[in-house]
């Protein structure tokens, strides 16, 4: 294995690393704080131009106040104030702006692994306001740009006459993802930005205020089922980013047989610690994928040129994704 030349161990190889390094990508990437976006090479960015065929552009972010109420019990909608200092002037600011309150990308300091700590062994006292370690500014100053592939899980299940059960918080399996890829004759490449279209956001936003509160209190949301197979698959396919149009990418609550019940006890068995703190794999959540999915159904093309440009906030744990797709 020569990580400097872009050759990385598979997931089983990661598990064979010694001590705290077992199951992690710590120290493997040339730019330590960048994580799996390092899989995108300059040639990969150039090749992604081939995804632009129609010149159609899609913004993949919902409004900052779209999820009010949302699933989060703490994050609320920002308060927008416009002011003026004279009749010809207007300026504005936001109060209570939760950077992960709507469409977002989780940074590498968003999660600490219960058993081994923050990504790359970054000390806890470095994860605070104003320090740059693992901060979201890394991807703002060097945006994530490359080929995106949309996996239409909603469309695949609808075609089978088995709509995804969003109200019940259905866990979605890796088998479903692979079946949807096969049905569209899709293949992935190292450095791809993988987008999972479940239909959850449009379903949730279409509910009444009362039903949104009911779903919020149920603490159930459809998403990927927690499994070592999924995390191994994500790493072995060399995805740069995993994104989805649902609350947490993975299902809520974690499945009863989650392999992370003990290693991620503070997260009740969720995969976030494995993906973010151990693999360095950024997660996109609450992405606006419906319009893009419908366009792709009409064209029969499932890839796009993707840009992700988070806010340049030193030490941010996450940010609005500011994601764009060009097909």
C-alpha positions in Angstrom: 0.0 0.0 0.0 1.4 3.4 -1.0 -1.1 6.1 0.0 1.1 8.8 -1.3 0.5 7.5 -4.8 -3.2 7.1 -4.3 -3.3 3.4 -3.6 -5.2 2.7 -0.4 -6.1 -0.5 1.5 -9.5 -1.9 1.2 -11.8 -1.9 4.2 -10.6 -5.2 5.4 -7.1 -3.8 5.2 -8.1 -0.9 7.4 -9.4 -3.3 10.0 -5.9 -4.9 10.1 -4.2 -1.6 11.0 -2.8 -1.6 14.5 -4.2 -0.1 17.7 -6.3 3.1 17.4 -5.7 3.1 13.6 -7.8 -0.1 13.1 -10.8 0.6 10.9 -9.7 4.2 10.2 -8.1 6.1 7.3 -6.1 8.2 9.7 -2.8 9.3 8.2 -3.4 7.9 4.7 -4.3 11.0 2.8 -1.7 13.5 1.6 -3.8 16.4 3.0 -4.6 15.1 6.5 -7.7 17.2 7.2 -9.4 16.7 3.8 -10.6 13.2 4.2 -12.1 11.2 1.4 -12.6 14.2 -1.0 -8.9 13.4 -1.5 -10.1 10.6 -3.8 -11.0 13.3 -6.4 -8.0 13.9 -8.6 -7.5 16.8 -11.0 -8.0 14.4 -13.8 -11.2 13.3 -12.2 -12.5 16.9 -12.2 -11.6 17.2 -15.9 -13.3 13.9 -16.7 -16.5 15.1 -14.8 -17.0 17.6 -17.6 -18.3 14.8 -19.7 -21.4 14.7 -17.4 -22.5 18.1 -18.8 -24.7 17.3 -21.8 -27.7 19.6 -21.5 -26.4 22.6 -19.7 -29.2 22.4 -17.1 -28.3 23.6 -13.6 -29.8 22.5 -10.3 -29.3 24.1 -6.9 -29.3 21.3 -4.4 -30.0 23.3 -1.3 -33.4 24.0 0.4 -34.0 27.4 1.9 -32.4 28.0 5.3 -35.8 28.1 7.0 -37.4 25.2 5.0 -37.4 22.7 7.9 -39.3 24.6 10.6 -40.2 22.4 12.3 -37.7 19.8 11.2 -36.6 16.5 12.7 -33.9 18.1 14.9 -35.1 18.8 18.5 -32.6 21.7 18.8 -32.1 23.4 15.5 -34.6 26.0 14.5 -35.1 28.3 11.6 -32.9 31.5 11.5 -34.4 34.9 12.0 -33.7 37.3 9.1 -33.4 41.0 9.8 -33.0 43.7 7.2 -31.9 47.2 8.4 -30.8 50.5 6.8 -28.6 53.4 7.9 -30.1 55.8 5.3 -32.9 55.6 2.7 -30.6 54.3 -0.1 -29.0 51.5 2.0 -30.1 48.0 2.9 -28.2 45.3 4.8 -29.2 42.2 6.7 -28.1 39.6 9.2 -29.3 36.3 10.7 -29.8 35.3 14.3 -30.0 31.7 15.5 -28.6 30.3 12.3 -27.9 26.6 12.8 -25.5 25.7 10.0 -26.9 22.2 9.8 -30.6 23.3 10.1 -31.3 22.7 6.4 -29.4 21.3 3.4 -25.9 20.6 4.8 -22.6 18.9 4.7 -21.2 17.4 7.9 -17.6 18.3 8.5 -15.0 16.0 10.0 -15.3 17.6 13.5 -19.1 17.0 13.5 -18.5 13.6 15.2 -16.0 12.2 17.7 -15.6 8.4 17.8 -16.4 7.2 21.3 -13.6 4.7 21.3 -10.7 6.6 19.5 -11.6 10.3 19.3 -11.7 12.8 16.5 -10.5 12.1 13.0 -6.7 11.6 12.7 -6.4 11.6 16.4 -7.0 15.3 16.7 -7.0 16.3 20.4 -10.3 17.2 21.9 -9.1 20.6 23.0 -8.4 21.5 19.4 -12.0 21.1 18.5 -13.3 24.5 19.6 -14.3 27.9 18.2 -11.6 29.6 16.2 -9.2 26.6 15.8 -8.8 25.3 12.2 -8.3 21.6 12.9 -10.7 19.5 10.9 -12.8 22.7 10.2 -15.2 23.1 7.4 -13.0 25.8 5.9 -10.9 23.1 4.3 -13.6 22.3 1.8 -14.5 26.0 1.4 -11.0 27.1 0.4 -10.6 24.0 -1.7 -14.2 23.1 -2.8 -15.3 19.6 -3.5 -15.9 19.3 -7.2 -16.4 16.2 -9.4 -18.7 13.6 -10.8 -21.9 13.0 -9.0 -24.0 9.9 -9.4 -27.7 9.9 -8.3 -29.2 6.6 -7.1 -33.0 6.8 -7.4 -34.1 4.7 -4.6 -37.6 6.3 -4.6 -38.1 5.6 -8.3 -36.8 2.1 -8.0 -39.1 1.2 -5.2 -42.1 2.9 -6.8 -41.6 0.9 -10.0 -41.7 -2.2 -7.9 -45.0 -1.1 -6.3 -43.3 -0.9 -2.9 -43.0 2.8 -1.9 -40.5 3.6 0.8 -42.2 3.8 4.2 -41.1 7.2 5.4 -43.7 7.5 8.1 -42.4 4.3 9.6 -38.7 5.3 9.3 -37.9 2.4 7.0 -34.2 1.2 7.1 -32.9 1.0 3.6 -30.5 -1.8 2.8 -27.3 -1.9 0.8 -29.0 -4.6 -1.4 -31.6 -1.9 -2.3 -28.9 0.5 -3.4 -27.0 -2.1 -5.4 -30.3 -3.2 -7.0 -31.2 0.4 -8.0 -27.7 0.9 -9.5 -28.1 -2.3 -11.5 -31.5 -1.4 -12.7 -30.2 1.8 -14.3 -27.0 0.0 -15.5 -25.0 2.4 -13.4 -21.4 2.0 -12.4 -19.4 4.1 -9.9 -15.9 5.4 -10.1 -13.3 6.4 -7.4 -13.9 9.9 -6.3 -17.7 9.9 -7.1 -20.1 12.0 -5.0 -22.9 9.5 -4.4 -26.4 11.0 -4.0 -29.1 8.8 -2.6 -32.6 10.0 -3.6 -35.2 8.6 -1.2 -38.0 11.2 -1.6 -38.0 11.8 2.2 -37.5 15.6 2.1 -40.4 16.2 -0.4 -42.6 13.8 1.6 -41.8 15.6 4.9 -42.1 19.1 3.6 -45.5 18.1 2.1 -46.9 17.2 5.6 -49.1 19.5 7.7 -47.5 21.3 10.6 -49.2 18.9 12.9 -48.0 15.8 11.1 -44.4 17.2 11.0 -44.5 17.6 14.7 -45.9 14.0 15.1 -43.1 12.6 12.9 -40.5 14.7 14.8 -41.7 13.4 18.1 -41.7 9.8 16.8 -37.9 10.0 16.2 -38.3 7.9 13.1 -36.8 8.7 9.7 -36.1 6.5 6.7 -32.5 6.1 5.7 -29.6 3.7 5.3 -29.6 0.8 7.7 -26.5 0.7 9.9 -24.2 -2.1 8.8 -20.5 -2.9 8.4 -21.3 -4.0 4.9 -22.4 -0.4 4.0 -19.4 1.3 5.5 -17.1 -1.2 3.8 -18.9 -0.7 0.5 -18.6 3.1 0.8 -14.9 3.0 1.5 -14.1 0.3 -1.1 -15.9 2.2 -3.8 -13.7 5.3 -2.9 -16.7 7.7 -2.6 -15.7 11.2 -1.9 -19.0 12.2 -0.4 -22.2 10.4 0.6 -25.3 12.6 0.4 -29.0 12.0 0.6 -32.4 13.8 0.7 -33.2 12.7 4.2 -32.6 13.7 7.8 -29.4 11.9 8.6 -28.5 9.8 5.6 -28.9 6.8 7.8 -32.2 5.7 9.4 -33.4 6.9 12.7 -33.4 5.1 15.1 -30.5 2.8 14.4 -31.5 -0.8 13.6 -31.6 -3.1 16.6 -28.6 -5.2 15.2 -26.4 -2.2 14.4 -22.8 -3.3 14.7 -22.0 0.1 16.2 -24.1 -0.2 19.4 -21.0 -0.5 21.6 -18.4 1.5 19.7 -20.9 4.4 19.1 -22.9 4.2 22.3 -23.3 8.0 22.6 -25.0 7.9 19.1 -27.1 4.9 19.9 -25.5 2.8 17.2 -25.5 5.3 14.4 -22.8 5.0 11.6 -21.8 8.7 11.8 -18.8 8.0 14.0 -17.5 5.3 11.7 -18.0 7.4 8.5 -16.9 10.8 9.7 -14.4 10.3 12.6 -12.8 7.1 11.3 -13.1 7.1 7.5 -13.1 10.9 7.0 -16.1 10.6 4.7 -18.3 13.8 4.6 -22.0 13.3 4.7 -24.6 15.4 3.0 -28.1 15.6 4.5 -31.4 17.2 3.6 -30.3 17.7 0.0 -32.8 18.9 -2.6 -32.6 16.0 -5.0 -36.2 15.7 -6.3 -36.0 18.0 -9.2 -32.6 16.6 -10.3 -34.0 13.0 -10.0 -37.0 13.9 -12.2 -34.8 15.5 -14.8 -32.5 12.4 -14.8 -35.5 10.1 -15.3 -36.5 12.1 -18.4 -33.0 12.0 -19.9 -31.9 8.5 -18.8 -28.6 9.9 -17.6 -27.8 9.6 -13.9 -24.5 11.5 -13.5 -23.8 15.2 -13.2 -21.0 17.7 -12.6 -21.2 18.6 -8.9 -19.8 21.4 -6.9 -19.9 21.7 -3.1 -18.7 25.0 -1.6 -19.4 25.2 2.2 -19.3 28.5 4.1 -15.7 29.6 4.9 -16.0 29.4 8.7 -12.8 28.6 10.5 -13.5 25.5 12.7 -17.0 25.0 11.5 -18.4 21.5 12.3 -20.8 21.7 9.3 -22.2 24.1 6.8 -25.0 24.6 4.2 -23.8 22.5 1.3 -24.1 25.2 -1.3 -24.2 22.3 -3.8 -24.9 22.7 -7.5 -25.5 20.0 -10.2 -24.9 20.6 -13.9 -26.2 18.0 -16.3 
